[in-house]
Amino acid sequence: MKQDPLNEEQFKARELDPGSEEEGSISWQSPSNIALVKYWGKKEPQLPMNASVSFTLSECHTRTTLIYRKKERPDDRMTFKVIFEGKPKPEFHPKIEKFLERILPYLPFLTAFEFEIHTGNSFPHSSGIASSASGMSALALCLVSLERKFDPTLEGERFKRKASFLARLGSGSAARSIEGPLVVWGAHPGIETSSDLYGVPYPYSVHEVFLEYQDTILLVDKGVKQVSSTVGHGLMHGHPFAGARFRQANTHLQELIPVFEGGDLEAFIRIVEKEALSLHGMMLTSDPYFILMRPNTLEIIERVWSFRKDTGSSLCFTLDAGANVHLLYPKAEKETVGRFIETELARYCQNGQFLKDQTGSGALCLG
Ligand code: PMV
């Protein structure tokens, strides 16, 4: 891990004059991501207790348009409206307000404008897929693009790092949604360039099998989660196994370095499934304890294991903080696994629903 030249202070915006920039709009599309090594447990200000790595997804994304107008009489308040999939969404207000207030030291011009935030997801609403990673990263990218209008030097790597840094302050995993196909967030001694402050593209050699890895998301339970990620992260404070878990995650990331390079899928499966079950193990053993898996989550896991044993497939699963199952497999197995999902797994999904996705290359500016 190199001592990164960027520190928190350097993300603070210079004294910028929004001058001639009266009004306009900026749009970004930003993807969701699926962690292979999980982030669970944090410290202030939204810094991870261990390093994590994720595949950036391609089809599951949020599109956000930020419309900005200079206030006639500047004040020190955040002034904005949120329109989600064409309809005003006051429920989103508190979360976005908190985010904007949190990032104000880094974008002090925010109070000079009034905003309309138009946003929507490619995946069905309340599918149980966390939209915070794609949503917060899309908004962060729009805001950094606005800053770039007054500071054209904010380009290239600096631009992406600042977007990731801000996205992180909205939702930790959002720090990993700016680039692709593999992103590391959290300082790790084996990964130079890694930082607690922002996500970076995985900097070493990656076997081609991982560049087109498939992720089919089985929608087991589309309801609202019983325990939010925020509460779950909080329960890692004082958790009796916390220290061991943070060490385990960092060891898993170290073990993945030769796996990413050589494409050893057996080792990949062992690490990725262990990570998913360790994450849920932390939930099962926190105080208060809770279970986010559903009976159908376990049915699917058992069937994945049988399928692997019977066919020699490299299909494996991972889980987020919820009941849905992400099935990961190489593109070469797209047809066989696709048939297996249709015939044997779809019945365990709510309304038979699943989403097909694969690794992607990161966010896209739409204008
Ligand atoms: O970004 P948050 O605070 O919603 O936390 C996400 C945590 C997991 O999705 C469970 C793991 C991860 O690394 O994405």
mmCIF file of C-alpha atoms and ligand atoms in Angstrom:
data_model
loop_
_atom_site.group_PDB
_atom_site.id
_atom_site.type_symbol
_atom_site.label_atom_id
_atom_site.label_comp_id
_atom_site.label_asym_id
_atom_site.label_seq_id
_atom_site.Cartn_x
_atom_site.Cartn_y
_atom_site.Cartn_z
ATOM 1 C CA MET A 1 0.000 0.000 0.000
ATOM 2 C CA LYS A 2 1.619 3.232 -1.122
ATOM 3 C CA GLN A 3 1.257 6.247 1.054
ATOM 4 C CA ASP A 4 -1.432 7.957 -0.950
ATOM 5 C CA PRO A 5 -0.757 11.587 -1.782
ATOM 6 C CA LEU A 6 -4.458 12.298 -1.499
ATOM 7 C CA ASN A 7 -5.794 12.811 1.966
ATOM 8 C CA GLU A 8 -9.108 14.029 3.237
ATOM 9 C CA GLU A 9 -8.003 17.691 3.149
ATOM 10 C CA GLN A 10 -7.203 17.480 -0.518
ATOM 11 C CA PHE A 11 -10.790 16.670 -1.406
ATOM 12 C CA LYS A 12 -11.926 20.015 -0.078
ATOM 13 C CA ALA A 13 -12.959 22.252 -2.962
ATOM 14 C CA ARG A 14 -10.841 25.285 -3.612
ATOM 15 C CA GLU A 15 -12.551 28.631 -3.145
ATOM 16 C CA LEU A 16 -14.511 28.360 -6.350
ATOM 17 C CA ASP A 17 -16.548 31.018 -7.968
ATOM 18 C CA PRO A 18 -19.583 29.469 -9.630
ATOM 19 C CA GLY A 19 -19.554 32.804 -11.521
ATOM 20 C CA SER A 20 -21.172 32.515 -14.893
ATOM 21 C CA GLU A 21 -22.626 29.057 -14.287
ATOM 22 C CA GLU A 22 -26.300 30.040 -13.878
ATOM 23 C CA GLU A 23 -28.207 26.903 -14.763
ATOM 24 C CA GLY A 24 -27.931 23.646 -16.600
ATOM 25 C CA SER A 25 -28.151 19.893 -16.205
ATOM 26 C CA ILE A 26 -25.796 16.928 -15.893
ATOM 27 C CA SER A 27 -26.646 13.226 -16.278
ATOM 28 C CA TRP A 28 -24.794 10.085 -15.256
ATOM 29 C CA GLN A 29 -25.520 6.387 -15.313
ATOM 30 C CA SER A 30 -23.845 4.510 -12.487
ATOM 31 C CA PRO A 31 -23.813 0.772 -11.836
ATOM 32 C CA SER A 32 -24.503 -1.381 -8.846
ATOM 33 C CA ASN A 33 -21.712 -3.680 -7.632
ATOM 34 C CA ILE A 34 -21.474 -7.031 -5.907
ATOM 35 C CA ALA A 35 -18.809 -7.499 -3.251
ATOM 36 C CA LEU A 36 -16.650 -10.635 -3.361
ATOM 37 C CA VAL A 37 -14.903 -9.668 -0.122
ATOM 38 C CA LYS A 38 -17.491 -7.899 2.005
ATOM 39 C CA TYR A 39 -17.438 -4.632 3.889
ATOM 40 C CA TRP A 40 -19.329 -5.017 7.170
ATOM 41 C CA GLY A 41 -18.323 -2.754 10.019
ATOM 42 C CA LYS A 42 -17.206 0.856 9.827
ATOM 43 C CA LYS A 43 -15.871 3.804 11.771
ATOM 44 C CA GLU A 44 -16.455 7.527 11.402
ATOM 45 C CA PRO A 45 -16.545 9.134 8.858
ATOM 46 C CA GLN A 46 -17.824 6.096 6.913
ATOM 47 C CA LEU A 47 -14.437 4.379 6.816
ATOM 48 C CA PRO A 48 -14.317 0.595 6.430
ATOM 49 C CA MET A 49 -12.944 -1.726 9.119
ATOM 50 C CA ASN A 50 -11.526 -3.992 6.392
ATOM 51 C CA ALA A 51 -10.748 -3.789 2.698
ATOM 52 C CA SER A 52 -13.317 -5.097 0.209
ATOM 53 C CA VAL A 53 -13.374 -5.912 -3.504
ATOM 54 C CA SER A 54 -16.328 -6.076 -5.882
ATOM 55 C CA PHE A 55 -17.354 -6.797 -9.420
ATOM 56 C CA THR A 56 -18.900 -3.746 -10.998
ATOM 57 C CA LEU A 57 -22.190 -4.719 -12.638
ATOM 58 C CA SER A 58 -23.413 -3.725 -16.031
ATOM 59 C CA GLU A 59 -27.219 -3.963 -16.318
ATOM 60 C CA CYS A 60 -28.255 -2.942 -12.793
ATOM 61 C CA HIS A 61 -27.753 0.794 -12.692
ATOM 62 C CA THR A 62 -29.208 4.146 -11.696
ATOM 63 C CA ARG A 63 -29.606 7.067 -14.081
ATOM 64 C CA THR A 64 -29.599 10.478 -12.489
ATOM 65 C CA THR A 65 -30.054 13.936 -13.987
ATOM 66 C CA LEU A 66 -29.131 16.892 -11.822
ATOM 67 C CA ILE A 67 -30.814 20.144 -12.858
ATOM 68 C CA TYR A 68 -29.205 23.155 -11.203
ATOM 69 C CA ARG A 69 -30.179 26.824 -11.039
ATOM 70 C CA LYS A 70 -28.282 29.563 -9.223
ATOM 71 C CA LYS A 71 -30.334 30.860 -6.281
ATOM 72 C CA GLU A 72 -31.482 34.457 -6.633
ATOM 73 C CA ARG A 73 -30.690 35.103 -3.014
ATOM 74 C CA PRO A 74 -28.063 32.719 -1.692
ATOM 75 C CA ASP A 75 -28.639 31.297 1.786
ATOM 76 C CA ASP A 76 -26.968 28.522 3.738
ATOM 77 C CA ARG A 77 -29.620 25.869 3.123
ATOM 78 C CA MET A 78 -29.711 22.871 0.813
ATOM 79 C CA THR A 79 -32.542 23.431 -1.641
ATOM 80 C CA PHE A 80 -33.553 20.452 -3.745
ATOM 81 C CA LYS A 81 -36.393 18.246 -4.964
ATOM 82 C CA VAL A 82 -36.167 14.542 -5.689
ATOM 83 C CA ILE A 83 -38.111 13.027 -8.580
ATOM 84 C CA PHE A 84 -37.911 9.234 -8.679
ATOM 85 C CA GLU A 85 -39.065 7.532 -11.866
ATOM 86 C CA GLY A 86 -41.082 10.607 -12.838
ATOM 87 C CA LYS A 87 -42.794 11.187 -9.475
ATOM 88 C CA PRO A 88 -41.845 13.464 -6.553
ATOM 89 C CA LYS A 89 -40.328 11.368 -3.796
ATOM 90 C CA PRO A 90 -40.286 13.286 -0.496
ATOM 91 C CA GLU A 91 -39.399 10.023 1.330
ATOM 92 C CA PHE A 92 -35.916 10.220 -0.215
ATOM 93 C CA HIS A 93 -35.446 13.760 1.072
ATOM 94 C CA PRO A 94 -33.934 13.119 4.526
ATOM 95 C CA LYS A 95 -31.302 10.679 3.231
ATOM 96 C CA ILE A 96 -30.224 12.963 0.395
ATOM 97 C CA GLU A 97 -30.261 16.024 2.638
ATOM 98 C CA LYS A 98 -27.980 14.250 5.101
ATOM 99 C CA PHE A 99 -25.692 13.267 2.238
ATOM 100 C CA LEU A 100 -25.541 16.814 0.832
ATOM 101 C CA GLU A 101 -24.820 18.268 4.266
ATOM 102 C CA ARG A 102 -22.089 15.711 4.794
ATOM 103 C CA ILE A 103 -20.351 16.568 1.532
ATOM 104 C CA LEU A 104 -20.769 20.350 1.846
ATOM 105 C CA PRO A 105 -17.183 20.843 3.154
ATOM 106 C CA TYR A 106 -15.961 19.266 -0.082
ATOM 107 C CA LEU A 107 -18.431 21.103 -2.367
ATOM 108 C CA PRO A 108 -19.087 24.442 -0.639
ATOM 109 C CA PHE A 109 -20.911 25.854 -3.673
ATOM 110 C CA LEU A 110 -23.866 23.496 -3.076
ATOM 111 C CA THR A 111 -25.847 26.107 -1.153
ATOM 112 C CA ALA A 112 -25.497 28.600 -4.029
ATOM 113 C CA PHE A 113 -27.823 26.487 -6.192
ATOM 114 C CA GLU A 114 -31.248 24.936 -6.132
ATOM 115 C CA PHE A 115 -31.431 21.429 -7.520
ATOM 116 C CA GLU A 116 -33.870 19.000 -9.042
ATOM 117 C CA ILE A 117 -32.614 15.439 -8.835
ATOM 118 C CA HIS A 118 -34.337 13.158 -11.360
ATOM 119 C CA THR A 119 -33.428 9.558 -10.771
ATOM 120 C CA GLY A 120 -34.494 6.035 -11.682
ATOM 121 C CA ASN A 121 -33.186 2.478 -11.591
ATOM 122 C CA SER A 122 -32.895 -0.112 -14.351
ATOM 123 C CA PHE A 123 -33.947 -2.804 -11.877
ATOM 124 C CA PRO A 124 -37.478 -3.062 -10.516
ATOM 125 C CA HIS A 125 -38.250 -0.847 -7.545
ATOM 126 C CA SER A 126 -38.266 -2.768 -4.255
ATOM 127 C CA SER A 127 -36.593 -5.790 -5.811
ATOM 128 C CA GLY A 128 -34.554 -6.016 -2.642
ATOM 129 C CA ILE A 129 -31.509 -4.876 -4.632
ATOM 130 C CA ALA A 130 -29.668 -2.164 -2.784
ATOM 131 C CA SER A 131 -29.952 0.949 -4.907
ATOM 132 C CA SER A 132 -27.756 2.989 -2.584
ATOM 133 C CA ALA A 133 -24.480 2.075 -4.342
ATOM 134 C CA SER A 134 -25.691 3.017 -7.822
ATOM 135 C CA GLY A 135 -27.875 5.892 -6.576
ATOM 136 C CA MET A 136 -25.266 7.594 -4.413
ATOM 137 C CA SER A 137 -22.496 7.160 -6.971
ATOM 138 C CA ALA A 138 -24.680 8.591 -9.778
ATOM 139 C CA LEU A 139 -25.495 11.649 -7.667
ATOM 140 C CA ALA A 140 -21.862 12.072 -6.576
ATOM 141 C CA LEU A 141 -20.752 11.970 -10.222
ATOM 142 C CA CYS A 142 -23.302 14.653 -11.182
ATOM 143 C CA LEU A 143 -22.094 16.883 -8.337
ATOM 144 C CA VAL A 144 -18.398 16.471 -9.164
ATOM 145 C CA SER A 145 -19.230 17.224 -12.802
ATOM 146 C CA LEU A 146 -20.800 20.471 -11.606
ATOM 147 C CA GLU A 147 -17.651 21.275 -9.637
ATOM 148 C CA ARG A 148 -15.592 20.557 -12.755
ATOM 149 C CA LYS A 149 -17.489 23.315 -14.561
ATOM 150 C CA PHE A 150 -15.814 25.832 -12.227
ATOM 151 C CA ASP A 151 -12.552 23.911 -11.928
ATOM 152 C CA PRO A 152 -11.590 22.325 -15.250
ATOM 153 C CA THR A 153 -8.424 20.893 -13.683
ATOM 154 C CA LEU A 154 -10.634 18.351 -11.896
ATOM 155 C CA GLU A 155 -10.014 15.709 -14.552
ATOM 156 C CA GLY A 156 -9.069 12.061 -14.992
ATOM 157 C CA GLU A 157 -8.057 10.204 -11.863
ATOM 158 C CA ARG A 158 -8.692 13.189 -9.560
ATOM 159 C CA PHE A 159 -12.249 13.415 -10.855
ATOM 160 C CA LYS A 160 -12.951 9.714 -10.334
ATOM 161 C CA ARG A 161 -11.372 9.648 -6.894
ATOM 162 C CA LYS A 162 -13.334 12.631 -5.746
ATOM 163 C CA ALA A 163 -16.574 11.074 -7.071
ATOM 164 C CA SER A 164 -15.770 7.849 -5.224
ATOM 165 C CA PHE A 165 -14.779 9.757 -2.071
ATOM 166 C CA LEU A 166 -18.122 11.623 -2.058
ATOM 167 C CA ALA A 167 -20.161 8.530 -2.976
ATOM 168 C CA ARG A 168 -18.562 6.752 0.012
ATOM 169 C CA LEU A 169 -19.938 9.403 2.333
ATOM 170 C CA GLY A 170 -23.451 8.555 1.048
ATOM 171 C CA SER A 171 -23.093 4.776 1.206
ATOM 172 C CA GLY A 172 -19.839 2.902 1.780
ATOM 173 C CA SER A 173 -20.288 0.394 -1.030
ATOM 174 C CA ALA A 174 -21.064 3.269 -3.455
ATOM 175 C CA ALA A 175 -17.331 4.081 -3.378
ATOM 176 C CA ARG A 176 -16.875 0.933 -5.520
ATOM 177 C CA SER A 177 -19.387 1.939 -8.234
ATOM 178 C CA ILE A 178 -17.433 4.513 -10.253
ATOM 179 C CA GLU A 179 -15.135 2.233 -12.249
ATOM 180 C CA GLY A 180 -14.854 -1.433 -13.223
ATOM 181 C CA PRO A 181 -14.583 -4.351 -13.611
ATOM 182 C CA LEU A 182 -12.994 -5.025 -10.184
ATOM 183 C CA VAL A 183 -12.741 -2.308 -7.558
ATOM 184 C CA VAL A 184 -11.003 -2.306 -4.176
ATOM 185 C CA TRP A 185 -12.063 -0.044 -1.336
ATOM 186 C CA GLY A 186 -10.199 0.034 1.949
ATOM 187 C CA ALA A 187 -6.475 0.275 2.657
ATOM 188 C CA HIS A 188 -4.823 -3.129 2.237
ATOM 189 C CA PRO A 189 -1.088 -3.789 2.658
ATOM 190 C CA GLY A 190 -1.024 -6.098 -0.393
ATOM 191 C CA ILE A 191 -2.689 -3.632 -2.743
ATOM 192 C CA GLU A 192 -0.806 -0.475 -3.543
ATOM 193 C CA THR A 193 -3.079 2.479 -4.351
ATOM 194 C CA SER A 194 -5.795 1.093 -2.018
ATOM 195 C CA SER A 195 -7.320 3.618 0.349
ATOM 196 C CA ASP A 196 -9.978 3.854 3.027
ATOM 197 C CA LEU A 197 -11.131 7.112 1.476
ATOM 198 C CA TYR A 198 -12.195 5.928 -1.991
ATOM 199 C CA GLY A 199 -12.373 2.935 -4.299
ATOM 200 C CA VAL A 200 -9.676 2.216 -6.885
ATOM 201 C CA PRO A 201 -9.665 -0.134 -9.879
ATOM 202 C CA TYR A 202 -7.978 -3.380 -8.850
ATOM 203 C CA PRO A 203 -4.402 -2.582 -9.948
ATOM 204 C CA TYR A 204 -2.965 -6.012 -10.814
ATOM 205 C CA SER A 205 -3.342 -8.593 -13.525
ATOM 206 C CA VAL A 206 -6.861 -10.031 -13.987
ATOM 207 C CA HIS A 207 -7.513 -13.299 -15.864
ATOM 208 C CA GLU A 208 -9.876 -12.855 -18.797
ATOM 209 C CA VAL A 209 -12.477 -15.192 -17.280
ATOM 210 C CA PHE A 210 -13.282 -12.473 -14.711
ATOM 211 C CA LEU A 211 -13.721 -9.746 -17.302
ATOM 212 C CA GLU A 212 -17.017 -11.251 -18.449
ATOM 213 C CA TYR A 213 -18.147 -12.988 -15.289
ATOM 214 C CA GLN A 214 -21.904 -13.522 -15.086
ATOM 215 C CA ASP A 215 -24.071 -12.526 -12.130
ATOM 216 C CA THR A 216 -27.692 -13.661 -12.120
ATOM 217 C CA ILE A 217 -29.541 -12.165 -9.180
ATOM 218 C CA LEU A 218 -32.286 -14.389 -7.821
ATOM 219 C CA LEU A 219 -34.968 -12.231 -6.214
ATOM 220 C CA VAL A 220 -35.895 -14.356 -3.230
ATOM 221 C CA ASP A 221 -37.519 -11.690 -1.112
ATOM 222 C CA LYS A 222 -38.372 -8.306 -2.515
ATOM 223 C CA GLY A 223 -39.671 -6.890 0.757
ATOM 224 C CA VAL A 224 -38.053 -4.233 2.895
ATOM 225 C CA LYS A 225 -35.190 -5.656 4.972
ATOM 226 C CA GLN A 226 -35.873 -6.258 8.664
ATOM 227 C CA VAL A 227 -32.521 -4.770 9.639
ATOM 228 C CA SER A 228 -30.894 -1.988 7.592
ATOM 229 C CA SER A 229 -27.213 -2.022 6.602
ATOM 230 C CA THR A 230 -26.661 0.981 8.869
ATOM 231 C CA VAL A 231 -27.898 -0.949 11.910
ATOM 232 C CA GLY A 232 -25.978 -4.073 10.816
ATOM 233 C CA HIS A 233 -22.686 -2.168 10.488
ATOM 234 C CA GLY A 234 -23.334 -0.647 13.921
ATOM 235 C CA LEU A 235 -23.701 -4.091 15.496
ATOM 236 C CA MET A 236 -20.100 -4.873 14.583
ATOM 237 C CA HIS A 237 -19.055 -2.487 17.376
ATOM 238 C CA GLY A 238 -18.462 -4.711 20.360
ATOM 239 C CA HIS A 239 -19.209 -7.863 18.327
ATOM 240 C CA PRO A 240 -17.167 -10.680 19.931
ATOM 241 C CA PHE A 241 -15.897 -11.924 16.547
ATOM 242 C CA ALA A 242 -15.321 -8.516 14.929
ATOM 243 C CA GLY A 243 -11.506 -8.508 15.061
ATOM 244 C CA ALA A 244 -11.255 -12.010 13.601
ATOM 245 C CA ARG A 245 -13.743 -11.118 10.874
ATOM 246 C CA PHE A 246 -11.823 -8.011 9.783
ATOM 247 C CA ARG A 247 -8.600 -10.041 9.640
ATOM 248 C CA GLN A 248 -10.331 -12.817 7.705
ATOM 249 C CA ALA A 249 -11.604 -10.362 5.066
ATOM 250 C CA ASN A 250 -8.149 -8.869 4.582
ATOM 251 C CA THR A 251 -6.649 -12.368 4.285
ATOM 252 C CA HIS A 252 -9.291 -13.310 1.699
ATOM 253 C CA LEU A 253 -8.411 -10.261 -0.374
ATOM 254 C CA GLN A 254 -4.731 -11.202 -0.218
ATOM 255 C CA GLU A 255 -5.613 -14.760 -1.315
ATOM 256 C CA LEU A 256 -7.621 -13.433 -4.243
ATOM 257 C CA ILE A 257 -4.597 -11.692 -5.807
ATOM 258 C CA PRO A 258 -3.141 -14.893 -7.376
ATOM 259 C CA VAL A 259 -6.680 -16.140 -8.080
ATOM 260 C CA PHE A 260 -7.547 -13.032 -10.092
ATOM 261 C CA GLU A 261 -4.303 -13.433 -11.995
ATOM 262 C CA GLY A 262 -4.411 -17.163 -12.689
ATOM 263 C CA GLY A 263 -8.179 -17.759 -12.931
ATOM 264 C CA ASP A 264 -8.257 -20.595 -10.341
ATOM 265 C CA LEU A 265 -12.040 -20.913 -10.101
ATOM 266 C CA GLU A 266 -11.988 -23.523 -7.335
ATOM 267 C CA ALA A 267 -10.123 -21.127 -5.075
ATOM 268 C CA PHE A 268 -12.375 -18.269 -6.213
ATOM 269 C CA ILE A 269 -15.509 -20.227 -5.245
ATOM 270 C CA ARG A 270 -14.106 -21.201 -1.856
ATOM 271 C CA ILE A 271 -13.230 -17.613 -0.940
ATOM 272 C CA VAL A 272 -16.381 -15.997 -2.332
ATOM 273 C CA GLU A 273 -18.825 -18.408 -0.679
ATOM 274 C CA LYS A 274 -16.910 -18.247 2.617
ATOM 275 C CA GLU A 275 -17.176 -14.460 2.496
ATOM 276 C CA ALA A 276 -20.954 -14.568 1.932
ATOM 277 C CA LEU A 277 -21.501 -16.982 4.805
ATOM 278 C CA SER A 278 -19.127 -15.099 7.109
ATOM 279 C CA LEU A 279 -21.080 -11.893 6.469
ATOM 280 C CA HIS A 280 -24.310 -13.637 7.441
ATOM 281 C CA GLY A 281 -22.485 -15.372 10.294
ATOM 282 C CA MET A 282 -21.778 -11.923 11.754
ATOM 283 C CA MET A 283 -25.504 -11.171 11.601
ATOM 284 C CA LEU A 284 -26.423 -14.479 13.250
ATOM 285 C CA THR A 285 -24.041 -13.772 16.128
ATOM 286 C CA SER A 286 -24.547 -10.055 16.760
ATOM 287 C CA ASP A 287 -26.441 -8.672 19.727
ATOM 288 C CA PRO A 288 -29.281 -8.426 18.915
ATOM 289 C CA TYR A 289 -28.941 -11.297 16.409
ATOM 290 C CA PHE A 290 -30.882 -11.417 13.169
ATOM 291 C CA ILE A 291 -31.306 -13.511 10.037
ATOM 292 C CA LEU A 292 -31.660 -11.944 6.591
ATOM 293 C CA MET A 293 -31.591 -15.227 4.654
ATOM 294 C CA ARG A 294 -34.984 -16.825 3.940
ATOM 295 C CA PRO A 295 -35.751 -20.551 3.606
ATOM 296 C CA ASN A 296 -35.526 -20.191 -0.177
ATOM 297 C CA THR A 297 -32.053 -18.656 0.131
ATOM 298 C CA LEU A 298 -30.898 -21.922 1.727
ATOM 299 C CA GLU A 299 -32.794 -24.060 -0.815
ATOM 300 C CA ILE A 300 -30.938 -22.261 -3.598
ATOM 301 C CA ILE A 301 -27.540 -22.604 -1.895
ATOM 302 C CA GLU A 302 -28.048 -26.361 -1.469
ATOM 303 C CA ARG A 303 -29.095 -26.751 -5.086
ATOM 304 C CA VAL A 304 -26.083 -24.764 -6.284
ATOM 305 C CA TRP A 305 -23.831 -27.101 -4.300
ATOM 306 C CA SER A 306 -25.528 -30.213 -5.735
ATOM 307 C CA PHE A 307 -25.360 -28.830 -9.263
ATOM 308 C CA ARG A 308 -21.667 -28.133 -8.841
ATOM 309 C CA LYS A 309 -21.024 -31.614 -7.493
ATOM 310 C CA ASP A 310 -23.052 -33.337 -10.229
ATOM 311 C CA THR A 311 -21.813 -31.359 -13.213
ATOM 312 C CA GLY A 312 -18.371 -30.008 -12.290
ATOM 313 C CA SER A 313 -19.690 -26.504 -12.954
ATOM 314 C CA SER A 314 -17.937 -23.428 -11.540
ATOM 315 C CA LEU A 315 -21.232 -21.868 -10.461
ATOM 316 C CA CYS A 316 -21.096 -20.282 -7.004
ATOM 317 C CA PHE A 317 -23.165 -17.893 -4.931
ATOM 318 C CA THR A 318 -22.710 -14.786 -2.919
ATOM 319 C CA LEU A 319 -25.112 -12.804 -0.741
ATOM 320 C CA ASP A 320 -25.591 -9.155 0.085
ATOM 321 C CA ALA A 321 -27.189 -7.949 3.284
ATOM 322 C CA GLY A 322 -30.489 -9.543 2.266
ATOM 323 C CA ALA A 323 -32.197 -12.733 1.134
ATOM 324 C CA ASN A 324 -31.442 -12.477 -2.588
ATOM 325 C CA VAL A 325 -28.791 -14.754 -4.065
ATOM 326 C CA HIS A 326 -26.195 -13.603 -6.590
ATOM 327 C CA LEU A 327 -25.112 -16.513 -8.787
ATOM 328 C CA LEU A 328 -21.625 -16.035 -10.190
ATOM 329 C CA TYR A 329 -20.289 -18.094 -13.108
ATOM 330 C CA PRO A 330 -18.021 -17.841 -16.151
ATOM 331 C CA LYS A 331 -19.525 -16.738 -19.458
ATOM 332 C CA ALA A 332 -18.676 -20.123 -20.983
ATOM 333 C CA GLU A 333 -21.357 -21.634 -18.707
ATOM 334 C CA LYS A 334 -24.037 -19.102 -19.626
ATOM 335 C CA GLU A 335 -26.297 -21.610 -21.371
ATOM 336 C CA THR A 336 -26.036 -24.543 -18.995
ATOM 337 C CA VAL A 337 -26.392 -22.406 -15.891
ATOM 338 C CA GLY A 338 -29.186 -20.422 -17.572
ATOM 339 C CA ARG A 339 -31.144 -23.653 -18.088
ATOM 340 C CA PHE A 340 -30.484 -24.756 -14.510
ATOM 341 C CA ILE A 341 -31.796 -21.429 -13.189
ATOM 342 C CA GLU A 342 -34.946 -21.567 -15.348
ATOM 343 C CA THR A 343 -35.791 -25.156 -14.543
ATOM 344 C CA GLU A 344 -34.636 -25.555 -10.930
ATOM 345 C CA LEU A 345 -34.082 -22.234 -9.215
ATOM 346 C CA ALA A 346 -36.662 -19.777 -10.577
ATOM 347 C CA ARG A 347 -39.348 -21.488 -8.497
ATOM 348 C CA TYR A 348 -37.617 -20.261 -5.306
ATOM 349 C CA CYS A 349 -37.760 -16.633 -6.455
ATOM 350 C CA GLN A 350 -40.634 -14.284 -5.692
ATOM 351 C CA ASN A 351 -42.907 -14.399 -8.759
ATOM 352 C CA GLY A 352 -40.157 -16.446 -10.455
ATOM 353 C CA GLN A 353 -38.116 -13.263 -10.912
ATOM 354 C CA PHE A 354 -34.379 -12.995 -11.493
ATOM 355 C CA LEU A 355 -32.104 -10.452 -13.181
ATOM 356 C CA LYS A 356 -29.268 -11.309 -15.536
ATOM 357 C CA ASP A 357 -26.169 -9.217 -15.207
ATOM 358 C CA GLN A 358 -22.405 -9.405 -15.734
ATOM 359 C CA THR A 359 -19.263 -7.477 -14.922
ATOM 360 C CA GLY A 360 -19.180 -3.973 -16.308
ATOM 361 C CA SER A 361 -16.746 -1.151 -16.842
ATOM 362 C CA GLY A 362 -18.189 1.555 -14.595
ATOM 363 C CA ALA A 363 -20.217 4.745 -14.752
ATOM 364 C CA LEU A 364 -21.111 6.580 -17.962
ATOM 365 C CA CYS A 365 -21.626 10.292 -18.460
ATOM 366 C CA LEU A 366 -24.875 10.804 -20.361
ATOM 367 C CA GLY A 367 -24.414 14.531 -20.924
HETATM 368 O O1 PMV B 1 -22.870 0.388 1.549
HETATM 369 P P1 PMV B 1 -23.665 -0.156 2.682
HETATM 370 O O2 PMV B 1 -23.527 0.652 3.927
HETATM 371 O O3 PMV B 1 -25.114 -0.377 2.292
HETATM 372 O O4 PMV B 1 -23.077 -1.590 3.074
HETATM 373 C C1 PMV B 1 -23.042 -2.639 2.159
HETATM 374 C C2 PMV B 1 -22.619 -3.880 2.801
HETATM 375 C C3 PMV B 1 -22.678 -5.136 1.946
HETATM 376 O O5 PMV B 1 -23.414 -4.936 0.757
HETATM 377 C C4 PMV B 1 -23.338 -6.228 2.746
HETATM 378 C C5 PMV B 1 -21.271 -5.609 1.607
HETATM 379 C C6 PMV B 1 -20.525 -4.830 0.569
HETATM 380 O O6 PMV B 1 -19.296 -4.764 0.700
HETATM 381 O O7 PMV B 1 -21.151 -4.345 -0.403
#
